[in-house]
Short mmCIF file of C-alpha atoms in Angstrom, two decimals:
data_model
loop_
_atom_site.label_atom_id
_atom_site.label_comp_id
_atom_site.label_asym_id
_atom_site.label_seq_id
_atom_site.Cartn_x
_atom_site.Cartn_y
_atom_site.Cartn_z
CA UNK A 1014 -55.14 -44.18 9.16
CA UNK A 1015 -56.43 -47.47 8.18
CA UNK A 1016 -58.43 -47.99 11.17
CA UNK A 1017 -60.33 -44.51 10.80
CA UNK A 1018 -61.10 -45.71 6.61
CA UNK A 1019 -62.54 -48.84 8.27
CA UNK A 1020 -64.35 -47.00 11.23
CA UNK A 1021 -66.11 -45.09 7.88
CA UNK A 1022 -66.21 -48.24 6.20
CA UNK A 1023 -67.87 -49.81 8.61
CA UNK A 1024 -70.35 -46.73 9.69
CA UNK A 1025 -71.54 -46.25 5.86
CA UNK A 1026 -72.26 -49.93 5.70
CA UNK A 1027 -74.53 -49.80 8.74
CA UNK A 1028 -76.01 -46.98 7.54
CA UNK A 1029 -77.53 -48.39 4.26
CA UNK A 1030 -78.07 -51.33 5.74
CA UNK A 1031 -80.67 -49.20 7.88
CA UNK A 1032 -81.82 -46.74 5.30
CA UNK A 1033 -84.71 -49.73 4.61
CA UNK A 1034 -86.25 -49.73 8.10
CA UNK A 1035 -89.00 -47.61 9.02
CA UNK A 1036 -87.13 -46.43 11.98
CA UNK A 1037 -83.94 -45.40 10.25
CA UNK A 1038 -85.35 -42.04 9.72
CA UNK A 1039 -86.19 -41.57 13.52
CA UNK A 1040 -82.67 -42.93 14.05
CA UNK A 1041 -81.14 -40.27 11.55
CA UNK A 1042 -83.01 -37.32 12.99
CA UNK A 1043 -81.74 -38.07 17.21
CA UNK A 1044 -78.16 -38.52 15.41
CA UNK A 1045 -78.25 -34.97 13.83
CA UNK A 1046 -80.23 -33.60 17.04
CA UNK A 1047 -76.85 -34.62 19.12
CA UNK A 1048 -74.31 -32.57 16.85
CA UNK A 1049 -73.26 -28.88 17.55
CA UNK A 1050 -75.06 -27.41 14.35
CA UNK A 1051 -72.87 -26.25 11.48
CA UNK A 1052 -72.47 -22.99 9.69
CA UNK A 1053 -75.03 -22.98 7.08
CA UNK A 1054 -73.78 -24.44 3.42
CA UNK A 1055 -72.60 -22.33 0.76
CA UNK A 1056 -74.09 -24.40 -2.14
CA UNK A 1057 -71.40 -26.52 -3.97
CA UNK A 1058 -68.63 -25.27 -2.10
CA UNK A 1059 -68.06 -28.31 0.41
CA UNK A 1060 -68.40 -30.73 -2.77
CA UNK A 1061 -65.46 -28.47 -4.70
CA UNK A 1062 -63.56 -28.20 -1.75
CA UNK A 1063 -63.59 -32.18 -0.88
CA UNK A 1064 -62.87 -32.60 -5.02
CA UNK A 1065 -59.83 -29.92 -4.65
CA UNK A 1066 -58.58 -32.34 -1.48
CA UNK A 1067 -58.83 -35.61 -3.84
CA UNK A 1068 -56.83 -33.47 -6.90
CA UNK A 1069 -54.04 -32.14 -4.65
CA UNK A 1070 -53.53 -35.98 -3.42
CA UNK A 1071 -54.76 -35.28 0.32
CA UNK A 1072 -57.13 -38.62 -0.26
CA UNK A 1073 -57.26 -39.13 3.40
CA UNK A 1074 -59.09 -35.88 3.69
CA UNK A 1075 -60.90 -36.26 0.74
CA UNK A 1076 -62.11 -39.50 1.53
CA UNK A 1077 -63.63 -38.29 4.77
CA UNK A 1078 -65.46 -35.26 3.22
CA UNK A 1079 -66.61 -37.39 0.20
CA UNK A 1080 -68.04 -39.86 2.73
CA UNK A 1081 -69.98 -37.32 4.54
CA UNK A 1082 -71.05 -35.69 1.50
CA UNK A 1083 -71.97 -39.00 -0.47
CA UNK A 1084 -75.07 -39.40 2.68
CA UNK A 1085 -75.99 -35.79 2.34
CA UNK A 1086 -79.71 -35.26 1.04
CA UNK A 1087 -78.20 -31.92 -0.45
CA UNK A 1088 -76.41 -34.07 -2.76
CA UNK A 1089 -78.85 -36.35 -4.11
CA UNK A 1090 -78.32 -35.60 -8.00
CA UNK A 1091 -74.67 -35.79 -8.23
CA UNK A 1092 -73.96 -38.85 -5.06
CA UNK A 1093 -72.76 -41.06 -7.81
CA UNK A 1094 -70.26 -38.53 -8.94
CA UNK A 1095 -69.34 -37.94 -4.79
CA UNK A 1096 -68.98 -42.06 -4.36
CA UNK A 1097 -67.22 -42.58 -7.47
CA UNK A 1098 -64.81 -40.17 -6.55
CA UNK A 1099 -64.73 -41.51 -3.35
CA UNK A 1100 -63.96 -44.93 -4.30
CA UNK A 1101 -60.53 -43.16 -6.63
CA UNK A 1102 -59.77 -41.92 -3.60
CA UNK A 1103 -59.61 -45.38 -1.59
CA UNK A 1104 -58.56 -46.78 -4.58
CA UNK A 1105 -55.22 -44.22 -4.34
CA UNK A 1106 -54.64 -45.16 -0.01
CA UNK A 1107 -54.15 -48.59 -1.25
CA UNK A 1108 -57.78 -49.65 0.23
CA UNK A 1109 -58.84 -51.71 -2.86
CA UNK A 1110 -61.74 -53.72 -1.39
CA UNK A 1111 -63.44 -50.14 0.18
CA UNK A 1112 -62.80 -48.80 -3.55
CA UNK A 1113 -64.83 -51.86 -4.75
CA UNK A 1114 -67.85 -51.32 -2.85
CA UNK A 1115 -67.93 -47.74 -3.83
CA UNK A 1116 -67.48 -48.44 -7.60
CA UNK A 1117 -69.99 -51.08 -7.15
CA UNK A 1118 -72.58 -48.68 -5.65
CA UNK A 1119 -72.48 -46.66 -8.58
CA UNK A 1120 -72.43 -50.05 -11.68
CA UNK A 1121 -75.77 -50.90 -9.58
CA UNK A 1122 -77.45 -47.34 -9.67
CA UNK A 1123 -76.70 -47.88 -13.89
CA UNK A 1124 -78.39 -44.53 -14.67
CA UNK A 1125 -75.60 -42.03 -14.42
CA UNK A 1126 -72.96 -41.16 -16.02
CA UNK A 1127 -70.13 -42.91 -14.02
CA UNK A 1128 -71.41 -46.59 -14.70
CA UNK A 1129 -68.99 -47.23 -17.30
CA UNK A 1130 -65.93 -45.67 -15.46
CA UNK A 1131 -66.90 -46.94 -12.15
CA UNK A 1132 -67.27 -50.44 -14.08
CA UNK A 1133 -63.71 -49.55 -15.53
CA UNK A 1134 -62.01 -49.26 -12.15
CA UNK A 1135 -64.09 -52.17 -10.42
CA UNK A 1136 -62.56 -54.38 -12.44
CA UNK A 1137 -59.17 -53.21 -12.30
CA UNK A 1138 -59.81 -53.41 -8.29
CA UNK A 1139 -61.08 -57.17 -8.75
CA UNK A 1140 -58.30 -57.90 -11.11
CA UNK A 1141 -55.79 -56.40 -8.25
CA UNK A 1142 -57.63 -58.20 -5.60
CA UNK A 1143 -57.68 -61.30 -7.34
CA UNK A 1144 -61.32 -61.60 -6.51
CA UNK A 1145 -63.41 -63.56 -8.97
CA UNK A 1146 -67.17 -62.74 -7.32
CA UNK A 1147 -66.09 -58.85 -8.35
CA UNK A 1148 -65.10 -60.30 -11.99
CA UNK A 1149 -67.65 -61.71 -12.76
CA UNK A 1150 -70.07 -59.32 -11.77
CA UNK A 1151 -68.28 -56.69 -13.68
CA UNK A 1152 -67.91 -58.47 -16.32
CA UNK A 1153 -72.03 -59.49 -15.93
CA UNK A 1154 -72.73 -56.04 -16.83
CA UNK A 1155 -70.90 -54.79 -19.76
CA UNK A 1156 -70.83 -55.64 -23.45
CA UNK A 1157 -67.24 -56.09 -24.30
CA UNK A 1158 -67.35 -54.13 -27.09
CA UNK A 1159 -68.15 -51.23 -24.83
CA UNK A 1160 -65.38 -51.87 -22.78
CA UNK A 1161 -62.34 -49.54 -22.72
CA UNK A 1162 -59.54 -51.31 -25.43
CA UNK A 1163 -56.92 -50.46 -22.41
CA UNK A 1164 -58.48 -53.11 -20.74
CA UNK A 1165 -59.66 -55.93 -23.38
CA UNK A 1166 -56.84 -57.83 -22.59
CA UNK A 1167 -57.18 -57.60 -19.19
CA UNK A 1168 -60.85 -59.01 -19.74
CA UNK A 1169 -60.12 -61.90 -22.19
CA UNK A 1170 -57.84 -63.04 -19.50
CA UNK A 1171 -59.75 -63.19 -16.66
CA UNK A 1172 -62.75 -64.63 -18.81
CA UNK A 1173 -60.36 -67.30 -20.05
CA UNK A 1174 -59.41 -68.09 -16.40
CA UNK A 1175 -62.57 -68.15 -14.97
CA UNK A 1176 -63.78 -71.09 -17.75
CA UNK A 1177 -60.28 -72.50 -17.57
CA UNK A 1178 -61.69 -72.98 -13.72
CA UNK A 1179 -65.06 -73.94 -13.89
CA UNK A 1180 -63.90 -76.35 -17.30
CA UNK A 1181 -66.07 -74.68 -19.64
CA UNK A 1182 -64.19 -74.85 -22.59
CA UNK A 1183 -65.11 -73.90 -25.81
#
């Protein structure tokens, strides 16, 4: 199980780290040319299906189908909805560091309207993974009066830490 999350781990990251080249888009077409085609889509009905799979807990499933759908051009308008999801999902099979870089995907798009949640469980996943780059870059991009009151604490803590660290003390 957790070497097939890190085979797509590790395939999504090469893939937007070629999505800048010129010759990523000859390289996506001769990858799509070697699969058996698929039945034509039925509009939103892979999305609700892979959303079903992440609500009746089969996350591994879900994870997969999120992945695949998060790259699809058909998807465009709602792929920060698809990786935020996705990144619950990991989140759930106890993958918090694949969670992160979801939930960070969507905190750097900033236009949608998962930034705040996705910020929200980024730092919960930094706060689990004890990980102080992830920290402060969460914390970089919210007003803490816009942060959830669940999680003030949580944030006055790890702010406190971080300068109790680095000596800055006010």
């Amino acid at each position: 199980m957790r070497k097939a999350l890190l085979l797509l781990f590790l395939t999504g990251s090469v893939f937007a780290l070629t999505q800048d080249t010129p010759d990523s888009m000859l390289f996506a077409r001769n990858d799509r040319a070697a699969r058996p085609p698929r039945s034509a889509p039925h509009g939103d009905a892979d999305l609700a299906e892979a959303l079903g799979l992440a609500k009746n807990g089969r996350y591994i499933e879900a994870s997969t189908r999120l992945f695949q759908l998060s790259y699809s051009p058909r998807f465009l308008n709602r792929r920060m909805q698809i990786k935020y999801v996705l990144g619950l999902t990991l989140a759930k099979l106890n993958l918090p560091q694949l969670a992160a870089f979801q939930f960070m995907t969507v905190v750097k798009d900033g236009n949608n309207q998962y930034a705040g949640q996705a910020l929200e469980k980024l730092s919960q996943v930094a706060d689990r993974l004890d990980d102080d780059s992830l920290l402060n870059y969460a914390y970089s991009k919210i007003k803490i009066e816009n942060f959830p009151r669940s999680q003030r604490d949580r944030l006055y803590l790890r702010i406190g830490e971080f300068e109790r660290r680095h000596g800055q003390f006010s």
